[in-house]
Short mmCIF file of C-alpha atoms in Angstrom, two decimals:
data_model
loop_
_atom_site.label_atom_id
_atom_site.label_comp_id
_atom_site.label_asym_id
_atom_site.label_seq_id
_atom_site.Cartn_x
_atom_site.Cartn_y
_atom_site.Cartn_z
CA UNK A 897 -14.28 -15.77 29.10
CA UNK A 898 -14.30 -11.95 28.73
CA UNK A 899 -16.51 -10.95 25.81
CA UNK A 900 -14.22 -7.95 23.73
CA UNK A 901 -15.01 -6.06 21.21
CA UNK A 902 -12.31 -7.91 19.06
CA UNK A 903 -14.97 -10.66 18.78
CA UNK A 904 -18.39 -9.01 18.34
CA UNK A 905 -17.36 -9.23 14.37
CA UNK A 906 -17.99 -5.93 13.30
CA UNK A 907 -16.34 -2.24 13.80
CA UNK A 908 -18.20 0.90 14.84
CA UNK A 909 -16.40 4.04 14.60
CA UNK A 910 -18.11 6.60 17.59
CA UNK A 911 -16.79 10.22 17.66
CA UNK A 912 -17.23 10.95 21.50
CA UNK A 913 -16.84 14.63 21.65
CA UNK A 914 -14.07 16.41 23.88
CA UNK A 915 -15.60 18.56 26.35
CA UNK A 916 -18.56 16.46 26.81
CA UNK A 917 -19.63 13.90 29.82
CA UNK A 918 -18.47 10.43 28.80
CA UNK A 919 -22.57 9.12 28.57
CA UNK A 920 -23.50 13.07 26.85
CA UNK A 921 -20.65 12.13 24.58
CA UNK A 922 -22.08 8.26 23.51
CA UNK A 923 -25.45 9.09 23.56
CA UNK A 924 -24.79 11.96 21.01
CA UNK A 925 -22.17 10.33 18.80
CA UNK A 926 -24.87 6.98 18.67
CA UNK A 927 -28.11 9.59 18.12
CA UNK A 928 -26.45 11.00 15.61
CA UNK A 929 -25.10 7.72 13.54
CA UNK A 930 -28.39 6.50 13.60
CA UNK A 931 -29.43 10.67 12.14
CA UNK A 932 -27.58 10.40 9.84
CA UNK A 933 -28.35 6.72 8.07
CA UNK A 934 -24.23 5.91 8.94
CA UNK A 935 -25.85 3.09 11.14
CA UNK A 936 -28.49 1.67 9.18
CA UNK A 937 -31.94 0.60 10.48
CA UNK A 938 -31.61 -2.82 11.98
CA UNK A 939 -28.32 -2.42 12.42
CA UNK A 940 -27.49 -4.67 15.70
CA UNK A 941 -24.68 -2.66 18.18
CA UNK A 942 -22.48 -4.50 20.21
CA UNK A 943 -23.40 -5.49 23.97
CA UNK A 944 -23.23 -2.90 26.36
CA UNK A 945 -19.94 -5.26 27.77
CA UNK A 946 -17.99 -5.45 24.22
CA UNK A 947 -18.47 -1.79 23.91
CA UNK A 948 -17.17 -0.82 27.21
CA UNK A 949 -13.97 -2.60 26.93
CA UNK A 950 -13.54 -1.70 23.01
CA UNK A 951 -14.20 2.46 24.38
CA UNK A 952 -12.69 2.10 27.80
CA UNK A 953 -15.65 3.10 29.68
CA UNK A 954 -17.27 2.00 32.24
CA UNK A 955 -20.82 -0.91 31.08
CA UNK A 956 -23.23 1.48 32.94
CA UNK A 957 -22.43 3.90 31.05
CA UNK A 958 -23.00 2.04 27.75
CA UNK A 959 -26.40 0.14 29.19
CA UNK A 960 -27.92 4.20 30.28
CA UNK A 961 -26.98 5.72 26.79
CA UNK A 962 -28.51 2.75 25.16
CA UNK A 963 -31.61 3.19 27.52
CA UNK A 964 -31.84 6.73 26.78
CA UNK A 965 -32.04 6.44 23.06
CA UNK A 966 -34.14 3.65 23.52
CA UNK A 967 -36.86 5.45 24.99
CA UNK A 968 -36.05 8.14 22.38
CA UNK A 969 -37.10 5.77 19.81
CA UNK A 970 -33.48 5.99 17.81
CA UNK A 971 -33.08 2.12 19.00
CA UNK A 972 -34.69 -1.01 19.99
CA UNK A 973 -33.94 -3.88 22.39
CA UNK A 974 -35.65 -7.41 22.78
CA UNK A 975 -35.20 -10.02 25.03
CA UNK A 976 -32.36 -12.30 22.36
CA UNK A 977 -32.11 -9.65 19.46
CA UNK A 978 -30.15 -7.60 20.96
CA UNK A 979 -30.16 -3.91 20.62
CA UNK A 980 -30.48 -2.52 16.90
CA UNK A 981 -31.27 0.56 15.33
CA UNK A 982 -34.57 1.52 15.45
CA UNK A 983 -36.64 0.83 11.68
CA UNK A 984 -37.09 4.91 10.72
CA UNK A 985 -36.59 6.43 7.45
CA UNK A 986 -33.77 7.72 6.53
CA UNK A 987 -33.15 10.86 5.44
CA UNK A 988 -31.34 11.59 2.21
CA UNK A 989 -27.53 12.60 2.34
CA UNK A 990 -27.05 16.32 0.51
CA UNK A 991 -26.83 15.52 -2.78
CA UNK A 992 -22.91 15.93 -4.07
CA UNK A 993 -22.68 17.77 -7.51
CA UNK A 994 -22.83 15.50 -10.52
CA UNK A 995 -19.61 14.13 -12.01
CA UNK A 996 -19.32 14.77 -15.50
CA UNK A 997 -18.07 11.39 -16.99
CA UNK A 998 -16.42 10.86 -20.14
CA UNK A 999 -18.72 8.95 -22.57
CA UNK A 1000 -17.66 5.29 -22.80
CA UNK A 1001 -14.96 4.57 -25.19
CA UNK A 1002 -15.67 1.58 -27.49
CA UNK A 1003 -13.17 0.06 -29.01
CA UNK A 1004 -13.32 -1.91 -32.53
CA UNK A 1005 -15.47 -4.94 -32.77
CA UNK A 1006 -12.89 -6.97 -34.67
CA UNK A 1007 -8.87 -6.82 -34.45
CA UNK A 1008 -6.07 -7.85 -36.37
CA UNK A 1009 -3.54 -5.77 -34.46
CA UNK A 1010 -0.54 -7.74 -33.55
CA UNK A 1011 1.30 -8.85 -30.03
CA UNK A 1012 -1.38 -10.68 -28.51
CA UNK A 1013 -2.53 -14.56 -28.41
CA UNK A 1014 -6.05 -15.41 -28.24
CA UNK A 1015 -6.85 -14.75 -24.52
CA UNK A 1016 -9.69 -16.96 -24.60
CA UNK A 1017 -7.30 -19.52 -24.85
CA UNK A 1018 -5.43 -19.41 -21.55
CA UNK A 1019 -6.26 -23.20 -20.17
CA UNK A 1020 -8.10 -22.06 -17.23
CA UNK A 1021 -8.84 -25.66 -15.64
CA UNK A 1022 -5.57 -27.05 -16.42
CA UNK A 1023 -3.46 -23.86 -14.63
CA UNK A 1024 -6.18 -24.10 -11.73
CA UNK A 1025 -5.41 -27.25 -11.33
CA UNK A 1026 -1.42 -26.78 -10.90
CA UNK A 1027 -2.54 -23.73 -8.92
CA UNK A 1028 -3.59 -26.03 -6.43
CA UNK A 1029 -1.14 -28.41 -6.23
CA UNK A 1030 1.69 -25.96 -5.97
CA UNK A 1031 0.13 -24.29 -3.49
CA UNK A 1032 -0.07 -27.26 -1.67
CA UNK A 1033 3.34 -28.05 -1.64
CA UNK A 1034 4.55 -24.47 -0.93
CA UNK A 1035 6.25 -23.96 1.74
CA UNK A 1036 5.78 -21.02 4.03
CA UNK A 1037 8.79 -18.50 2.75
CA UNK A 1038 7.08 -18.44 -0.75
CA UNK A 1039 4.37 -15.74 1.11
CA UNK A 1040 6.78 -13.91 2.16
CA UNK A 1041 9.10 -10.60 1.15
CA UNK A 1042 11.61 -12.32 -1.66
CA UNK A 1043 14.46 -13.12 -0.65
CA UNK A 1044 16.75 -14.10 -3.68
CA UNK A 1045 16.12 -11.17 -6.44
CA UNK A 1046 16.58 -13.57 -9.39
CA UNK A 1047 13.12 -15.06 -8.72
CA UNK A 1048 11.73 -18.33 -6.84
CA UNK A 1049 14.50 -21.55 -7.37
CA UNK A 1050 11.47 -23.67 -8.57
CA UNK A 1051 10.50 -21.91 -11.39
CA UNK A 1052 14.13 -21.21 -12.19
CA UNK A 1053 15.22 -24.89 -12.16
CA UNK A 1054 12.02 -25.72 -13.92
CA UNK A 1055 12.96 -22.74 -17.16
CA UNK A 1056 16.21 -24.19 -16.88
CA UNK A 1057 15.16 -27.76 -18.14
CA UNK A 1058 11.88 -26.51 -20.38
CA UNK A 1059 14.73 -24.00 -22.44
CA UNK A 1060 17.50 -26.35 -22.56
CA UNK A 1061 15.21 -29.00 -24.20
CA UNK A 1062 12.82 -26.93 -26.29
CA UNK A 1063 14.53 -23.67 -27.43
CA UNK A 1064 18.43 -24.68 -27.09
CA UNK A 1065 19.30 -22.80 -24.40
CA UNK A 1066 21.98 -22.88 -22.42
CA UNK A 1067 20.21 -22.12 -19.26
CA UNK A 1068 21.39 -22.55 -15.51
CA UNK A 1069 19.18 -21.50 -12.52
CA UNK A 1070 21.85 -19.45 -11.08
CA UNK A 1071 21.89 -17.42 -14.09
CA UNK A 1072 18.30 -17.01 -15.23
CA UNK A 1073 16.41 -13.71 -13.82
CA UNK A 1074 12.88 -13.56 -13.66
CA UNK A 1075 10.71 -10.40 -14.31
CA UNK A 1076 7.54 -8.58 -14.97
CA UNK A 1077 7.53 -9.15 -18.42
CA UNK A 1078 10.09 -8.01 -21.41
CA UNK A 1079 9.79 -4.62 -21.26
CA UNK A 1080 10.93 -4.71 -17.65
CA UNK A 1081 14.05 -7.19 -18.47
CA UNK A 1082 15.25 -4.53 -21.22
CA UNK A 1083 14.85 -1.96 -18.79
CA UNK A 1084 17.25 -3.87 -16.41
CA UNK A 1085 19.39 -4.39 -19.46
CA UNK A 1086 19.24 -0.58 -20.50
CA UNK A 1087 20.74 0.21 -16.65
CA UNK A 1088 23.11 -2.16 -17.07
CA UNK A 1089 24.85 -1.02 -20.15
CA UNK A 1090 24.83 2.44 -19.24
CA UNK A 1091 26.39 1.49 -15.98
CA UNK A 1092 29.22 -0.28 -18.63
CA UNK A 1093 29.54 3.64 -20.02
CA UNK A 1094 27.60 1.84 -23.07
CA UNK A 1095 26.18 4.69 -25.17
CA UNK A 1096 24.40 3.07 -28.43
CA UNK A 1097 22.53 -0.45 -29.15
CA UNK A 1098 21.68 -1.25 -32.54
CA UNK A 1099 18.11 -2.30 -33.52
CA UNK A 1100 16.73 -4.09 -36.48
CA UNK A 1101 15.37 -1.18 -39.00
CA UNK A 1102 11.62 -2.57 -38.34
CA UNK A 1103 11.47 -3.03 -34.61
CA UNK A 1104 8.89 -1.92 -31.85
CA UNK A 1105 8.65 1.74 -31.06
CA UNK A 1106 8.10 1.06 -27.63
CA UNK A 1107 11.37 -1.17 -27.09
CA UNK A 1108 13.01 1.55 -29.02
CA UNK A 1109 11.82 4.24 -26.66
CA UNK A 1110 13.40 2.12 -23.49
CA UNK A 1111 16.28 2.27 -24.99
CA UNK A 1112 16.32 6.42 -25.02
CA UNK A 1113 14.93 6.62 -22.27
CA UNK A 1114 17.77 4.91 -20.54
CA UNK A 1115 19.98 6.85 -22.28
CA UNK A 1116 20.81 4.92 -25.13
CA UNK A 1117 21.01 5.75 -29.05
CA UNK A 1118 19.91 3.47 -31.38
CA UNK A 1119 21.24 2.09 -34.66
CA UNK A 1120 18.72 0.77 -37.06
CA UNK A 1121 20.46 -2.33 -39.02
CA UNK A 1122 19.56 -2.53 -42.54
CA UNK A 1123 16.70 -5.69 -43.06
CA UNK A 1124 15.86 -8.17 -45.87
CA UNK A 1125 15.17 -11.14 -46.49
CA UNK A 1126 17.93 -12.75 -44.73
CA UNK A 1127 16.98 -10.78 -41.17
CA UNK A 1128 19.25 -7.91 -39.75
CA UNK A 1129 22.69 -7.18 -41.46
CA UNK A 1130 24.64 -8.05 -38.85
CA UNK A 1131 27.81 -7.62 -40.92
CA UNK A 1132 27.17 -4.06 -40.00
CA UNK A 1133 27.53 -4.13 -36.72
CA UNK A 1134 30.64 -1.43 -35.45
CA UNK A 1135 32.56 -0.97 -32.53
CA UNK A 1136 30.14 1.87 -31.60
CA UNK A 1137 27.49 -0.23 -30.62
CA UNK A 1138 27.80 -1.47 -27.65
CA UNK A 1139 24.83 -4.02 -27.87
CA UNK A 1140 22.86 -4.84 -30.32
CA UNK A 1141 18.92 -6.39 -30.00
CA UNK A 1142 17.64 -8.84 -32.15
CA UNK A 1143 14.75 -10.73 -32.83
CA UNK A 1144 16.50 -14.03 -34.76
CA UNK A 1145 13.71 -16.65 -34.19
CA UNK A 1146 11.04 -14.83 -36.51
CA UNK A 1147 11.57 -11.45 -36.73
CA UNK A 1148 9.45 -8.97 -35.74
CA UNK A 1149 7.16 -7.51 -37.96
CA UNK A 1150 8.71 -8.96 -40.97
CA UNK A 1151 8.51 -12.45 -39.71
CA UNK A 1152 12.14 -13.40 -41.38
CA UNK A 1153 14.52 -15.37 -39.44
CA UNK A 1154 17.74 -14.40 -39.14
CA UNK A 1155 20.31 -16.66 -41.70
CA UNK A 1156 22.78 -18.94 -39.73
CA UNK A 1157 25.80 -16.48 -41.50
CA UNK A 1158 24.00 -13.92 -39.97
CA UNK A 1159 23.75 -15.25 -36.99
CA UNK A 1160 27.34 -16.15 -37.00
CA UNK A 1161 28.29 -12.51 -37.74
CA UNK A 1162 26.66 -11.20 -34.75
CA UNK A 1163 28.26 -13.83 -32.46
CA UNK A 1164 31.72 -12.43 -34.39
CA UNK A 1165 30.90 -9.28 -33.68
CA UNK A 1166 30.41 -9.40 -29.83
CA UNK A 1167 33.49 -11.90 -29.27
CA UNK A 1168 35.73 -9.15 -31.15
CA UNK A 1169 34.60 -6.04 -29.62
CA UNK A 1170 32.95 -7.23 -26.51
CA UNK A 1171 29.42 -6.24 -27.19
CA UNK A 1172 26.44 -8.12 -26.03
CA UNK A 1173 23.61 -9.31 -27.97
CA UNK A 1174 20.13 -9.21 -26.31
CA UNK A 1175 17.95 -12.12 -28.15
CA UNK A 1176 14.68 -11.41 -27.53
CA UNK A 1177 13.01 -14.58 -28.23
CA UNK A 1178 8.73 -13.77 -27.78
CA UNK A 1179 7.26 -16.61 -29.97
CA UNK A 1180 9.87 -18.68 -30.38
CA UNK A 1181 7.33 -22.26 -29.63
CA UNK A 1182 5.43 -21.38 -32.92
CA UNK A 1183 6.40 -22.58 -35.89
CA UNK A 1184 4.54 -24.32 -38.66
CA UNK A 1185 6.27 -25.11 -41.57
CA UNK A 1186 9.58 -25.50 -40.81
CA UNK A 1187 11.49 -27.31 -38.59
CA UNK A 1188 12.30 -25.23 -34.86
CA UNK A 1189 14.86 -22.29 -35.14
CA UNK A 1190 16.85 -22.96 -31.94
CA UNK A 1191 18.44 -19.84 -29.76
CA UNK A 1192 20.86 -17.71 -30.95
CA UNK A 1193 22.13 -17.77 -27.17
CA UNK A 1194 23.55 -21.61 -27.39
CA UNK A 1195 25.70 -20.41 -29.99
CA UNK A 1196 27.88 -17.83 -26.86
CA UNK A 1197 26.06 -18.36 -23.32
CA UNK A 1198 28.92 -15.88 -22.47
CA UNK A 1199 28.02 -12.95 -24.83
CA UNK A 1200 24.20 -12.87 -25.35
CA UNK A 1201 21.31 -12.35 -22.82
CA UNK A 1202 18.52 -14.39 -23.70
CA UNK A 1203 14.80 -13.07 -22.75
CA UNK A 1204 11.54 -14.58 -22.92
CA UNK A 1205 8.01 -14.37 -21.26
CA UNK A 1206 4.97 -16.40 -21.04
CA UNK A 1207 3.07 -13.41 -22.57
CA UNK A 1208 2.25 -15.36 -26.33
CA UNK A 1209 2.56 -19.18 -24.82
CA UNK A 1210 0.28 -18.11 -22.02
CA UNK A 1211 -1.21 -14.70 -21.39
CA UNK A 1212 0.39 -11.22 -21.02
CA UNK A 1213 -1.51 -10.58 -17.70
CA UNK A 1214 0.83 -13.25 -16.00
CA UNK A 1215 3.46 -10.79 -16.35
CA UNK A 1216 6.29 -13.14 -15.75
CA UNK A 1217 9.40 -12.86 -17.76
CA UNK A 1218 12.59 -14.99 -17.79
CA UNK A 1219 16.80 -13.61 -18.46
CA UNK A 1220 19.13 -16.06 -19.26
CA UNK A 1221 22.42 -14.35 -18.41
CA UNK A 1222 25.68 -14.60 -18.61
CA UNK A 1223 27.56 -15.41 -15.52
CA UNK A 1224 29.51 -12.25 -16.05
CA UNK A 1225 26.55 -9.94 -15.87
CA UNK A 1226 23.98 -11.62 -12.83
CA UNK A 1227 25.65 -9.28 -10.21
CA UNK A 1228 25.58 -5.99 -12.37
CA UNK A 1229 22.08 -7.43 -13.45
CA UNK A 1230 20.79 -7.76 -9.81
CA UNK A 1231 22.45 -4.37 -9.03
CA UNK A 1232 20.14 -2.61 -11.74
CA UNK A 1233 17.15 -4.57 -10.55
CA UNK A 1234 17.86 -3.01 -6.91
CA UNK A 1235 15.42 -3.80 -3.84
CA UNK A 1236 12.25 -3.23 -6.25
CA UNK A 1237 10.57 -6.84 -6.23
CA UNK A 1238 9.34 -6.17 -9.98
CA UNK A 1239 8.08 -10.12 -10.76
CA UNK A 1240 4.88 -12.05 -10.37
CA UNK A 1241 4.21 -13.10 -7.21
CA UNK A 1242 5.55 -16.22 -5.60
CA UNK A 1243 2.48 -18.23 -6.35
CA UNK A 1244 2.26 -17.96 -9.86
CA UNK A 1245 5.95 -18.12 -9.92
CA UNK A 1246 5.25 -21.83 -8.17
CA UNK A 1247 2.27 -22.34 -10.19
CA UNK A 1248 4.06 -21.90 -13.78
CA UNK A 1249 7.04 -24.37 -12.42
CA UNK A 1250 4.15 -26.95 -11.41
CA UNK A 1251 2.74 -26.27 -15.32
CA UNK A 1252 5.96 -26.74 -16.41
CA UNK A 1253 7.41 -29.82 -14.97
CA UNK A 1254 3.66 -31.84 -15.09
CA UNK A 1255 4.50 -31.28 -19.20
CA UNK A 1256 1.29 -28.95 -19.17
CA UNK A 1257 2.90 -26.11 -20.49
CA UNK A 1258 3.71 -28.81 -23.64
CA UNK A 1259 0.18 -29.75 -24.12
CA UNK A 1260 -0.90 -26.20 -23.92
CA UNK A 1261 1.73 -25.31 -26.37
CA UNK A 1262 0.64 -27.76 -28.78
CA UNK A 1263 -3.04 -27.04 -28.84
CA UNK A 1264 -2.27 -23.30 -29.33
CA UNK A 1265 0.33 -24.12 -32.19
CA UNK A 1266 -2.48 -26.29 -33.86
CA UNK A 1267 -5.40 -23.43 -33.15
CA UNK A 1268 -3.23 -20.66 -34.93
CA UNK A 1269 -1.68 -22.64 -38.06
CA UNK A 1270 -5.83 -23.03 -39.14
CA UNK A 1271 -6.29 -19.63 -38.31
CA UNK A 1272 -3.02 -18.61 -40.72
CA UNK A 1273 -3.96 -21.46 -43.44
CA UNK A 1274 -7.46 -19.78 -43.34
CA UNK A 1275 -6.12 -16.44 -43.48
CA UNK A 1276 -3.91 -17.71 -46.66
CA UNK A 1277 -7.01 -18.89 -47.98
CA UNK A 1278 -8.85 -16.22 -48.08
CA UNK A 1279 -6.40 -14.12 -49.58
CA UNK A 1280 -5.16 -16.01 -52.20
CA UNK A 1281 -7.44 -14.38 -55.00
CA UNK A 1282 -6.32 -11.37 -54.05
CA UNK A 1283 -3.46 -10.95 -56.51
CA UNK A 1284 -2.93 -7.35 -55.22
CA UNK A 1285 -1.32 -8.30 -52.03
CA UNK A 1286 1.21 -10.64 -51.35
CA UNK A 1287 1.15 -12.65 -47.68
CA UNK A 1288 4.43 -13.33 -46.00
CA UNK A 1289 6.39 -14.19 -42.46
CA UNK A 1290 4.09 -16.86 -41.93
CA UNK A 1291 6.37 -19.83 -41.36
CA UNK A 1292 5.85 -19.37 -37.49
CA UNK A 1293 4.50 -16.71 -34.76
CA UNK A 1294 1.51 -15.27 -34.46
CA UNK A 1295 1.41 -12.39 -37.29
CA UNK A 1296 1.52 -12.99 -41.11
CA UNK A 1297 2.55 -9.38 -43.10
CA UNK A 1298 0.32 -8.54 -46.17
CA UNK A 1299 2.10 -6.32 -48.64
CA UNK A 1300 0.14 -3.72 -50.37
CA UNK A 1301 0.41 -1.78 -53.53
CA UNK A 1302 2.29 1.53 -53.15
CA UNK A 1303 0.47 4.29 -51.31
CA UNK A 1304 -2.50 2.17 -50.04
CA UNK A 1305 -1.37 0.98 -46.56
CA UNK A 1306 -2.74 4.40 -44.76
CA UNK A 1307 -6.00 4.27 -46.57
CA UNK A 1308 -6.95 0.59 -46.22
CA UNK A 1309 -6.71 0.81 -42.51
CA UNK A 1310 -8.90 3.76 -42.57
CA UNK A 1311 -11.09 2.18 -44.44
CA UNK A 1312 -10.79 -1.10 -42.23
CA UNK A 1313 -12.42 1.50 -39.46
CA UNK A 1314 -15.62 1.66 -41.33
CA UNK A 1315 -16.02 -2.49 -41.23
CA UNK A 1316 -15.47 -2.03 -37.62
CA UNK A 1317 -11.73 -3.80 -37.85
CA UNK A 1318 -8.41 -2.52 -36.11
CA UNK A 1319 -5.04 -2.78 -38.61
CA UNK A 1320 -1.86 -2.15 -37.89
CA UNK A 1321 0.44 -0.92 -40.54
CA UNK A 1322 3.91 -1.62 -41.10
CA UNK A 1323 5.09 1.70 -41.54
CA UNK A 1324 4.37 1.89 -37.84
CA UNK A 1325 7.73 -0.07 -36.83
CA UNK A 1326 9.73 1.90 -38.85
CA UNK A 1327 12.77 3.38 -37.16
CA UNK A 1328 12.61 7.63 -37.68
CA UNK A 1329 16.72 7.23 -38.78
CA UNK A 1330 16.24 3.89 -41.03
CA UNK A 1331 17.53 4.30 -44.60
CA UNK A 1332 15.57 1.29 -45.99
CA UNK A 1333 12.84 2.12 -48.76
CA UNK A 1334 9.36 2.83 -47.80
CA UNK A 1335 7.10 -0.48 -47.74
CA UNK A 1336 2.85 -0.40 -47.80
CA UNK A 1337 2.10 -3.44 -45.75
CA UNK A 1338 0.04 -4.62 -42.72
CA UNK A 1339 1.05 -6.73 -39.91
CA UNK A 1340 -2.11 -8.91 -38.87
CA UNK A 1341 -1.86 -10.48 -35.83
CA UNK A 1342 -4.00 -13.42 -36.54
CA UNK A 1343 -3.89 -14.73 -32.59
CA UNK A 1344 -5.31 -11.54 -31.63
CA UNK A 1345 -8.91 -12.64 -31.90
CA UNK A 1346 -11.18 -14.86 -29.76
CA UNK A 1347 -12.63 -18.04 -31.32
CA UNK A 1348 -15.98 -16.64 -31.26
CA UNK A 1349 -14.65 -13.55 -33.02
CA UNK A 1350 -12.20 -15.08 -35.92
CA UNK A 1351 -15.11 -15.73 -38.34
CA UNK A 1352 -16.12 -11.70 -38.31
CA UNK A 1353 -12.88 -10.55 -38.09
CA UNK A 1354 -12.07 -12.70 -41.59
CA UNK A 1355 -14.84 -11.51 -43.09
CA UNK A 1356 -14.39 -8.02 -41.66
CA UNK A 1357 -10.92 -7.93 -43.31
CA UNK A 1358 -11.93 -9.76 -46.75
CA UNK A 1359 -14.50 -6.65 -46.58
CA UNK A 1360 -11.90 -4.37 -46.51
CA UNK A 1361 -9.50 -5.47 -48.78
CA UNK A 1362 -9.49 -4.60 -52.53
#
């Protein structure tokens, strides 16, 4: 069999300088490699054959250049080594000028800041394990370029059943969308209504700035919707809004849940004026004390969008997000979403329908729900002498808020600083145009920290507190 170079298992780039007699040429582009230290010492070169056929020269003229710089001393050759780079020292590259590198940033030892679950959680052995069955079973499109934009039909099918039976959705694989997460879903959602000539969606009054800011930067106003303890006034919803996004479950910060009159109103509202709701549902599998708050999406399939991810049940770096949408809207949906394959890839798409359907995801689910009611009954705990501050929004999710006496919310998480502890304040979520009265408060996101870390954070913020 002809040896090639395609085989020798390696790749040596030679400059063979124009000009120059083909062996001239070698013998200086190899002399010089082996100068320079860009072929090491004991570096073995290809036979005299494979390089011929790789340059397109003729063998002799490999075997003399080799023999030449043998005898030069710049290589070796033995009877079944080969022929190698002679051992020589090497002589040091020109030193570049020093980069000037920013001093490592170190973050906070200890956080309560809220949106994340414990990452140290994410059931490693258990998703490796239906990594490797669903890979198994794929079959050979899943590796290639998508084909269908809504996402892989296995993980839809499997979303379909999991929503249907454990959130009270109304959920058909033909309608749900996957994507990168639920920014990336209200971005699609943004496009879409301004494509409907929508110009405003309303907002609860405490909402995320960055959701907000998607929203404007689509082109969209927002509302902010007056909030208590009853959730979002929906009864305020207008004609001028076009959409309106809510967080019903357990909303976020204040961790209320929206009031089935409430929740009635806001159906009202969309069936009258043809507005669409956008229930953004992030940790709708915990709840503690009450009994499950299903989605406001089976009350009208037709006139709200229903989004979740697997970014609190799971982890956030999955980045995989799910729509629910109405039948009406897939097309203008898919339109938005364009030729951009924004989604995990296939095989974790594959591998969260295996978790899924083997009733992993439930078991998972479970353990979490179990691991962050002690870590809010703890929290509870430790704050109940504290007749200062006032603990609420705990009845499910993964945040409790901690009201503070006037004027002291600014200061405490300064002071939180010193004990080495990140806070987030409530005044954070505020909407710039929201009429409702100013509130002191933190938001501690009691999944944020690892198992390891809980005990010091506690203590960290029990240090901190008045």
């Amino acid at each position: 069999m002809t040896e090639s170079w395609a085989t020798f298992g390696a790749d040596l780039h030679l400059d063979l300088s124009a000009g120059r007699g083909l062996r001239a040429g070698l013998t200086e582009a190899l002399r010089e490699a082996a100068r320079s230290g860009r072929l090491a010492p004991g570096t073995r070169l290809p036979s005299s054959r494979s390089l011929a056929v790789d340059l397109g020269i003729a063998r002799n003229t490999v075997a003399e250049a080799y023999g030449e710089l043998v005898a030069e001393g710049w290589l070796t050759a033995r009877h079944g080594s080969g022929t190698r780079v002679a051992e020589r020292a090497v002589p040091r590259r020109p030193a570049r000028a020093a980069r000037v590198r920013p001093p490592a940033r170190r973050g906070p030892a200890y956080s309560f800041v809220p949106g994340s679950p414990d990452l140290g959680g994410f059931p490693r052995t258990a998703w490796s394990a239906a990594a490797r069955k669903a890979l198994a079973a794929a079959p050979n499109d899943a590796f290639g370029y998508a084909v269908d934009a809504r996402g892989r039909i296995e993980l839809r099918e499997a979303l379909a059943g999991y929503l249907a039976r454990a959130r009270g959705v109304d959920a058909d694989p033909d309608r749900i969308v996957l994507c990168a997460g639920f920014a990336h879903g209200l971005t699609l959602l943004a496009r879409t209504l301004r494509a409907r000539r929508v110009r405003e969606v309303a907002v609860e009054g405490w909402s995320l700035d960055v959701h907000r800011d998607l929203l404007t930067g689509a082109g969209l106003r927002t509302r902010p919707l007056w909030l208590d303890g009853a959730g979002a006034r929906t009864e305020d919803l207008t004609a001028a809004s076009g959409a309106v996004l809510l967080t019903p479950a357990h909303q976020f910060p204040t961790g209320v849940a929206l009031t089935p009159g409430r929740r009635a109103a806001a159906v009202d509202w969309a069936r009258t004026t043809g507005g669409l709701i956008l229930e953004d549902d992030y940790d709708g599998e915990f709840r503690y004390d009450r009994q499950p708050v299903g989605a406001l999406q089976g009350l009208d399939p037709d006139r709200v969008v229903y989004l979740g991810t697997a970014s609190k049940s799971l982890a956030p770096g999955l980045r995989t997000g799910w729509m629910v949408v109405p039948a009406g809207l897939v097309d203008e949906v898919l339109a938005a979403k364009g030729h951009t394959d924004w989604m995990s890839g296939a095989p974790d798409q594959l591998t969260l329908a295996e978790f899924i359907r083997s009733g992993a995801y439930d078991r998972h689910v479970r353990s979490m729900r179990l691991r962050y009611r002690r870590r809010r009954d703890a929290l509870v705990e430790a704050l109940a002498p504290r007749t200062a501050v006032t603990v609420s929004g705990i009845a499910a999710g993964l945040h409790a808020v901690l009201d503070l006496p006037a004027g002291t919310e600014r200061p405490l998480i300064q002071a939180a600083a010193w004990h080495d502890l990140a806070l987030e304040g409530l005044s954070r979520f505020r909407h710039p145009d929201s009429a409702m009265p100013a509130r002191d408060a933190l938001v501690l996101g009691y999944g944020t920290p690892s198992e390891s870390a809980w005990s010091g954070a506690l203590a960290a913020l029990e240090a901190t507190l008045p």
